[in-house]
Amino acid sequence: MRRRTVTAGNLEDLLQVTAPAQAPEQTAAPAPAAASPRREDDDGGLRTEFEFELPRGYVDEAGTVHRYGAMRLATARDELRPQIDLRVKENPAYLSVVLLSQVITRLGTITDVHAGIVERMYATDVAFLQDFYRRVNSEGHTRAAVTCPHCEGGFEVDLSGGRLGES
């Protein structure tokens, strides 16, 4: 039996070949314009993008610090694509870098977030983003239950980086 290596380019071809056939009325209709990710609607709709504030911030080549950004919900394709990435095969720890680069939609004024940007982030920011990813994709929110070390009272905080007093 011959083993076949799949690359990112091959993945797109495989996905197109294995995609279910569309009904004739679907193929005749023009493709809708790509919509921006939906945020939480007033009627309680699905929230697909979450804003965050990095603890330290990404410093670009010009020295500008980017602390605020947005992350979208991950799809099955986002989780599968890093598995065939050669960088991940060589170093499994690189998986989180590739995965985060796919789901971060904006970082400050940067809209093209790629693995090179995530590589150059401080370790505390990457750890924050890994936890943030887990929360929004597993739990569906950015809140965490915490306990005050002084009075031992419990309350929730929003990890997305909102300032005290803001709503």
CSV table of N, CA, C and O in Angstrom, one decimal, residues 27-113:
chain,number,residue,atom,x,y,z
A,27,THR,N,-26.8,26.0,-7.5
A,27,THR,CA,-25.7,26.3,-8.4
A,27,THR,C,-26.0,27.5,-9.3
A,27,THR,O,-25.2,28.2,-9.8
A,28,ALA,N,-27.3,27.7,-9.7
A,28,ALA,CA,-27.7,28.8,-10.5
A,28,ALA,C,-27.7,30.1,-9.8
A,28,ALA,O,-27.5,31.2,-10.5
A,29,ALA,N,-27.9,30.1,-8.5
A,29,ALA,CA,-27.9,31.4,-7.8
A,29,ALA,C,-26.5,32.0,-7.7
A,29,ALA,O,-25.6,31.2,-7.4
A,30,PRO,N,-26.4,33.3,-7.8
A,30,PRO,CA,-25.0,33.9,-7.6
A,30,PRO,C,-24.6,33.7,-6.1
A,30,PRO,O,-25.4,33.7,-5.2
A,31,ALA,N,-23.3,33.6,-5.9
A,31,ALA,CA,-22.8,33.5,-4.6
A,31,ALA,C,-23.0,34.8,-3.8
A,31,ALA,O,-22.6,35.8,-4.4
A,32,PRO,N,-23.4,34.7,-2.6
A,32,PRO,CA,-23.6,36.0,-1.8
A,32,PRO,C,-22.2,36.5,-1.4
A,32,PRO,O,-21.3,35.8,-1.3
A,33,ALA,N,-22.2,37.8,-1.2
A,33,ALA,CA,-20.9,38.4,-0.8
A,33,ALA,C,-20.6,37.9,0.5
A,33,ALA,O,-21.4,37.6,1.4
A,34,ALA,N,-19.2,37.8,0.8
A,34,ALA,CA,-18.8,37.3,2.1
A,34,ALA,C,-19.2,38.3,3.2
A,34,ALA,O,-18.9,39.5,3.1
A,35,ALA,N,-19.9,37.8,4.1
A,35,ALA,CA,-20.4,38.6,5.2
A,35,ALA,C,-19.4,38.6,6.3
A,35,ALA,O,-18.6,37.7,6.5
A,36,SER,N,-19.3,39.7,7.1
A,36,SER,CA,-18.4,39.8,8.2
A,36,SER,C,-19.0,38.9,9.3
A,36,SER,O,-20.2,38.7,9.4
A,37,PRO,N,-18.1,38.4,10.2
A,37,PRO,CA,-18.6,37.6,11.3
A,37,PRO,C,-19.7,38.3,12.1
A,37,PRO,O,-19.5,39.5,12.4
A,38,ARG,N,-20.7,37.5,12.5
A,38,ARG,CA,-21.8,38.1,13.3
A,38,ARG,C,-21.4,38.2,14.7
A,38,ARG,O,-20.7,37.4,15.3
A,39,ARG,N,-21.8,39.3,15.3
A,39,ARG,CA,-21.6,39.4,16.7
A,39,ARG,C,-22.9,39.1,17.4
A,39,ARG,O,-23.9,38.8,16.8
A,40,GLU,N,-22.9,39.1,18.7
A,40,GLU,CA,-24.1,38.8,19.5
A,40,GLU,C,-25.3,39.8,19.1
A,40,GLU,O,-25.1,41.0,19.2
A,41,ASP,N,-26.4,39.2,18.7
A,41,ASP,CA,-27.5,40.0,18.3
A,41,ASP,C,-28.3,40.4,19.6
A,41,ASP,O,-28.2,39.7,20.6
A,42,ASP,N,-29.2,41.4,19.5
A,42,ASP,CA,-30.1,41.7,20.6
A,42,ASP,C,-31.1,40.6,20.9
A,42,ASP,O,-31.5,40.5,22.0
A,43,ASP,N,-31.4,39.8,19.9
A,43,ASP,CA,-32.4,38.7,20.1
A,43,ASP,C,-31.7,37.4,20.6
A,43,ASP,O,-32.3,36.4,20.6
A,44,GLY,N,-30.4,37.5,21.0
A,44,GLY,CA,-29.8,36.4,21.6
A,44,GLY,C,-29.2,35.4,20.5
A,44,GLY,O,-29.0,34.3,20.7
A,45,GLY,N,-28.9,36.0,19.3
A,45,GLY,CA,-28.3,35.2,18.2
A,45,GLY,C,-27.0,34.6,18.6
A,45,GLY,O,-26.4,35.0,19.6
A,46,LEU,N,-26.4,33.8,17.7
A,46,LEU,CA,-25.1,33.2,17.9
A,46,LEU,C,-24.0,34.3,17.8
A,46,LEU,O,-24.0,35.1,16.8
A,47,ARG,N,-23.1,34.2,18.7
A,47,ARG,CA,-22.0,35.1,18.7
A,47,ARG,C,-20.8,34.4,18.2
A,47,ARG,O,-20.4,33.3,18.7
A,48,THR,N,-20.2,34.9,17.1
A,48,THR,CA,-19.1,34.2,16.4
A,48,THR,C,-17.8,34.9,16.5
A,48,THR,O,-16.8,34.3,16.1
A,49,GLU,N,-17.8,36.1,17.0
A,49,GLU,CA,-16.5,36.8,17.1
A,49,GLU,C,-16.4,37.4,18.5
A,49,GLU,O,-17.4,38.0,19.0
A,50,PHE,N,-15.2,37.3,19.1
A,50,PHE,CA,-15.0,37.8,20.5
A,50,PHE,C,-13.8,38.7,20.5
A,50,PHE,O,-12.8,38.4,20.0
A,51,GLU,N,-14.0,39.9,21.1
A,51,GLU,CA,-12.9,40.8,21.2
A,51,GLU,C,-12.0,40.5,22.5
A,51,GLU,O,-12.6,40.0,23.4
A,52,PHE,N,-10.8,40.9,22.4
A,52,PHE,CA,-9.9,40.6,23.5
A,52,PHE,C,-8.9,41.7,23.7
A,52,PHE,O,-8.7,42.5,22.8
A,53,GLU,N,-8.2,41.8,24.8
A,53,GLU,CA,-7.1,42.7,25.1
A,53,GLU,C,-5.9,41.9,25.6
A,53,GLU,O,-6.1,41.2,26.7
A,54,LEU,N,-4.8,41.9,24.9
A,54,LEU,CA,-3.7,41.1,25.3
A,54,LEU,C,-3.0,41.7,26.6
A,54,LEU,O,-3.0,42.9,26.8
A,55,PRO,N,-2.5,40.9,27.5
A,55,PRO,CA,-1.8,41.3,28.7
A,55,PRO,C,-0.6,42.2,28.4
A,55,PRO,O,-0.4,43.3,29.1
A,56,ARG,N,0.2,41.9,27.4
A,56,ARG,CA,1.4,42.7,27.1
A,56,ARG,C,1.2,43.4,25.8
A,56,ARG,O,1.5,44.6,25.7
A,57,GLY,N,0.8,42.7,24.8
A,57,GLY,CA,0.6,43.3,23.4
A,57,GLY,C,1.7,42.9,22.5
A,57,GLY,O,2.9,42.6,22.8
A,58,TYR,N,1.3,42.8,21.2
A,58,TYR,CA,2.3,42.4,20.1
A,58,TYR,C,3.0,43.7,19.7
A,58,TYR,O,2.3,44.7,19.4
A,59,VAL,N,4.3,43.6,19.6
A,59,VAL,CA,5.1,44.8,19.1
A,59,VAL,C,5.5,44.5,17.6
A,59,VAL,O,6.2,43.5,17.4
A,60,ASP,N,5.1,45.3,16.7
A,60,ASP,CA,5.4,45.1,15.3
A,60,ASP,C,6.8,45.6,15.0
A,60,ASP,O,7.5,46.2,15.9
A,61,GLU,N,7.2,45.5,13.7
A,61,GLU,CA,8.6,46.0,13.3
A,61,GLU,C,8.8,47.4,13.5
A,61,GLU,O,9.9,47.9,13.7
A,62,ALA,N,7.7,48.2,13.5
A,62,ALA,CA,7.8,49.7,13.6
A,62,ALA,C,7.8,50.1,15.1
A,62,ALA,O,7.9,51.3,15.4
A,63,GLY,N,7.6,49.1,16.0
A,63,GLY,CA,7.6,49.4,17.4
A,63,GLY,C,6.2,49.7,18.0
A,63,GLY,O,6.1,50.1,19.1
A,64,THR,N,5.2,49.6,17.1
A,64,THR,CA,3.8,49.9,17.6
A,64,THR,C,3.3,48.7,18.4
A,64,THR,O,3.5,47.5,18.0
A,65,VAL,N,2.7,49.0,19.5
A,65,VAL,CA,2.1,47.9,20.3
A,65,VAL,C,0.6,47.7,20.0
A,65,VAL,O,-0.1,48.7,20.0
A,66,HIS,N,0.3,46.5,19.7
A,66,HIS,CA,-1.1,46.1,19.4
A,66,HIS,C,-1.7,45.2,20.5
A,66,HIS,O,-1.2,44.1,20.7
A,67,ARG,N,-2.6,45.7,21.2
A,67,ARG,CA,-3.2,45.0,22.4
A,67,ARG,C,-4.6,44.5,22.2
A,67,ARG,O,-5.0,43.5,22.7
A,68,TYR,N,-5.4,45.2,21.4
A,68,TYR,CA,-6.8,44.8,21.2
A,68,TYR,C,-6.9,44.0,19.9
A,68,TYR,O,-6.3,44.3,18.9
A,69,GLY,N,-7.8,43.0,19.9
A,69,GLY,CA,-8.0,42.2,18.8
A,69,GLY,C,-9.3,41.5,18.8
A,69,GLY,O,-10.1,41.7,19.7
A,70,ALA,N,-9.5,40.6,17.9
A,70,ALA,CA,-10.7,39.8,17.8
A,70,ALA,C,-10.4,38.4,17.3
A,70,ALA,O,-9.5,38.2,16.5
A,71,MET,N,-11.2,37.5,17.9
A,71,MET,CA,-11.0,36.1,17.5
A,71,MET,C,-12.4,35.5,17.2
A,71,MET,O,-13.3,35.8,17.9
A,72,ARG,N,-12.4,34.7,16.1
A,72,ARG,CA,-13.7,34.1,15.7
A,72,ARG,C,-13.8,32.7,16.2
A,72,ARG,O,-12.7,32.1,16.6
A,73,LEU,N,-15.0,32.2,16.2
A,73,LEU,CA,-15.1,30.8,16.6
A,73,LEU,C,-14.4,29.9,15.6
A,73,LEU,O,-14.3,30.2,14.4
A,74,ALA,N,-13.8,28.8,16.0
A,74,ALA,CA,-13.1,27.9,15.2
A,74,ALA,C,-14.1,26.9,14.5
A,74,ALA,O,-15.1,26.6,15.0
A,75,THR,N,-13.7,26.5,13.3
A,75,THR,CA,-14.5,25.5,12.5
A,75,THR,C,-13.7,24.2,12.6
A,75,THR,O,-12.6,24.2,13.0
A,76,ALA,N,-14.4,23.2,12.1
A,76,ALA,CA,-13.7,21.9,12.1
A,76,ALA,C,-12.5,22.0,11.2
A,76,ALA,O,-11.4,21.4,11.4
A,77,ARG,N,-12.6,22.7,10.1
A,77,ARG,CA,-11.5,22.9,9.1
A,77,ARG,C,-10.3,23.5,9.8
A,77,ARG,O,-9.2,23.2,9.6
A,78,ASP,N,-10.6,24.5,10.7
A,78,ASP,CA,-9.5,25.2,11.4
A,78,ASP,C,-8.8,24.2,12.3
A,78,ASP,O,-7.6,24.3,12.5
A,79,GLU,N,-9.5,23.3,12.9
A,79,GLU,CA,-8.9,22.3,13.8
A,79,GLU,C,-8.1,21.2,13.0
A,79,GLU,O,-7.1,20.7,13.5
A,80,LEU,N,-8.6,20.9,11.8
A,80,LEU,CA,-8.0,19.8,11.0
A,80,LEU,C,-6.8,20.3,10.2
A,80,LEU,O,-5.8,19.6,10.0
A,81,ARG,N,-6.8,21.5,9.7
A,81,ARG,CA,-5.8,22.0,8.8
A,81,ARG,C,-4.4,22.0,9.4
A,81,ARG,O,-3.4,21.6,8.8
A,82,PRO,N,-4.2,22.4,10.7
A,82,PRO,CA,-2.8,22.3,11.3
A,82,PRO,C,-2.3,20.9,11.3
A,82,PRO,O,-1.0,20.7,11.3
A,83,GLN,N,-3.1,19.9,11.3
A,83,GLN,CA,-2.6,18.5,11.4
A,83,GLN,C,-1.8,18.1,10.2
A,83,GLN,O,-1.0,17.2,10.3
A,84,ILE,N,-2.1,18.7,9.0
A,84,ILE,CA,-1.3,18.4,7.8
A,84,ILE,C,-0.2,19.4,7.5
A,84,ILE,O,0.5,19.3,6.6
A,85,ASP,N,0.0,20.4,8.4
A,85,ASP,CA,1.0,21.4,8.2
A,85,ASP,C,2.3,20.8,8.6
A,85,ASP,O,2.5,20.2,9.6
A,86,LEU,N,3.3,20.9,7.7
A,86,LEU,CA,4.6,20.3,7.9
A,86,LEU,C,5.3,20.9,9.1
A,86,LEU,O,6.0,20.1,9.8
A,87,ARG,N,5.1,22.1,9.4
A,87,ARG,CA,5.7,22.7,10.6
A,87,ARG,C,5.2,22.0,11.9
A,87,ARG,O,5.9,21.8,12.8
A,88,VAL,N,3.9,21.6,11.9
A,88,VAL,CA,3.3,21.0,13.0
A,88,VAL,C,3.8,19.5,13.1
A,88,VAL,O,4.1,19.0,14.2
A,89,LYS,N,4.0,18.9,11.9
A,89,LYS,CA,4.5,17.5,11.9
A,89,LYS,C,5.9,17.5,12.4
A,89,LYS,O,6.3,16.5,13.1
A,90,GLU,N,6.7,18.5,12.1
A,90,GLU,CA,8.1,18.5,12.6
A,90,GLU,C,8.1,18.9,14.1
A,90,GLU,O,9.0,18.4,14.9
A,91,ASN,N,7.2,19.7,14.6
A,91,ASN,CA,7.2,20.2,16.0
A,91,ASN,C,5.7,20.3,16.4
A,91,ASN,O,5.1,21.3,16.1
A,92,PRO,N,5.2,19.3,17.1
A,92,PRO,CA,3.8,19.3,17.5
A,92,PRO,C,3.4,20.5,18.3
A,92,PRO,O,2.2,20.9,18.3
A,93,ALA,N,4.3,21.1,19.0
A,93,ALA,CA,4.0,22.3,19.8
A,93,ALA,C,3.7,23.5,19.0
A,93,ALA,O,3.0,24.5,19.5
A,94,TYR,N,4.0,23.4,17.7
A,94,TYR,CA,3.7,24.5,16.8
A,94,TYR,C,2.2,24.6,16.4
A,94,TYR,O,1.7,25.5,15.8
A,95,LEU,N,1.4,23.5,16.8
A,95,LEU,CA,0.0,23.5,16.4
A,95,LEU,C,-0.8,24.7,16.9
A,95,LEU,O,-1.6,25.2,16.2
A,96,SER,N,-0.5,25.1,18.2
A,96,SER,CA,-1.3,26.2,18.7
A,96,SER,C,-0.9,27.5,17.9
A,96,SER,O,-1.8,28.4,17.8
A,97,VAL,N,0.3,27.7,17.5
A,97,VAL,CA,0.6,28.9,16.7
A,97,VAL,C,-0.2,28.9,15.4
A,97,VAL,O,-0.8,29.9,15.0
A,98,VAL,N,-0.2,27.8,14.7
A,98,VAL,CA,-1.0,27.7,13.4
A,98,VAL,C,-2.4,27.9,13.7
A,98,VAL,O,-3.1,28.7,13.0
A,99,LEU,N,-3.0,27.3,14.7
A,99,LEU,CA,-4.4,27.4,15.0
A,99,LEU,C,-4.8,28.8,15.4
A,99,LEU,O,-5.8,29.3,14.8
A,100,LEU,N,-4.0,29.4,16.2
A,100,LEU,CA,-4.3,30.8,16.6
A,100,LEU,C,-4.3,31.7,15.4
A,100,LEU,O,-5.1,32.7,15.3
A,101,SER,N,-3.3,31.5,14.5
A,101,SER,CA,-3.2,32.4,13.4
A,101,SER,C,-4.4,32.3,12.4
A,101,SER,O,-4.7,33.2,11.7
A,102,GLN,N,-5.1,31.2,12.5
A,102,GLN,CA,-6.2,31.0,11.6
A,102,GLN,C,-7.5,31.7,12.2
A,102,GLN,O,-8.4,32.1,11.4
A,103,VAL,N,-7.6,31.8,13.5
A,103,VAL,CA,-8.9,32.3,14.1
A,103,VAL,C,-8.8,33.7,14.6
A,103,VAL,O,-9.8,34.3,14.9
A,104,ILE,N,-7.6,34.3,14.7
A,104,ILE,CA,-7.5,35.7,15.1
A,104,ILE,C,-7.8,36.5,13.8
A,104,ILE,O,-7.1,36.4,12.8
A,105,THR,N,-8.8,37.3,13.9
A,105,THR,CA,-9.3,38.1,12.7
A,105,THR,C,-8.6,39.4,12.7
A,105,THR,O,-8.5,40.0,11.6
A,106,ARG,N,-8.2,39.9,13.8
A,106,ARG,CA,-7.7,41.3,13.9
A,106,ARG,C,-6.8,41.4,15.1
A,106,ARG,O,-7.1,40.9,16.2
A,107,LEU,N,-5.7,42.2,15.0
A,107,LEU,CA,-4.8,42.4,16.1
A,107,LEU,C,-4.4,43.9,16.0
A,107,LEU,O,-3.5,44.2,15.2
A,108,GLY,N,-5.0,44.8,16.7
A,108,GLY,CA,-4.8,46.2,16.5
A,108,GLY,C,-5.2,46.6,15.1
A,108,GLY,O,-6.3,46.3,14.7
A,109,THR,N,-4.2,47.2,14.4
A,109,THR,CA,-4.5,47.6,13.0
A,109,THR,C,-4.2,46.5,12.0
A,109,THR,O,-4.4,46.6,10.8
A,110,ILE,N,-3.7,45.3,12.5
A,110,ILE,CA,-3.3,44.2,11.6
A,110,ILE,C,-4.5,43.4,11.3
A,110,ILE,O,-5.1,42.8,12.3
A,111,THR,N,-4.8,43.2,10.1
A,111,THR,CA,-5.9,42.3,9.7
A,111,THR,C,-5.5,41.0,9.1
A,111,THR,O,-6.3,40.1,9.0
A,112,ASP,N,-4.2,40.9,8.7
A,112,ASP,CA,-3.7,39.7,8.1
A,112,ASP,C,-2.8,39.1,9.2
A,112,ASP,O,-1.5,39.2,9.2
A,113,VAL,N,-3.4,38.4,10.1
A,113,VAL,CA,-2.6,37.7,11.2
A,113,VAL,C,-2.2,36.3,10.7
A,113,VAL,O,-3.0,35.5,10.3
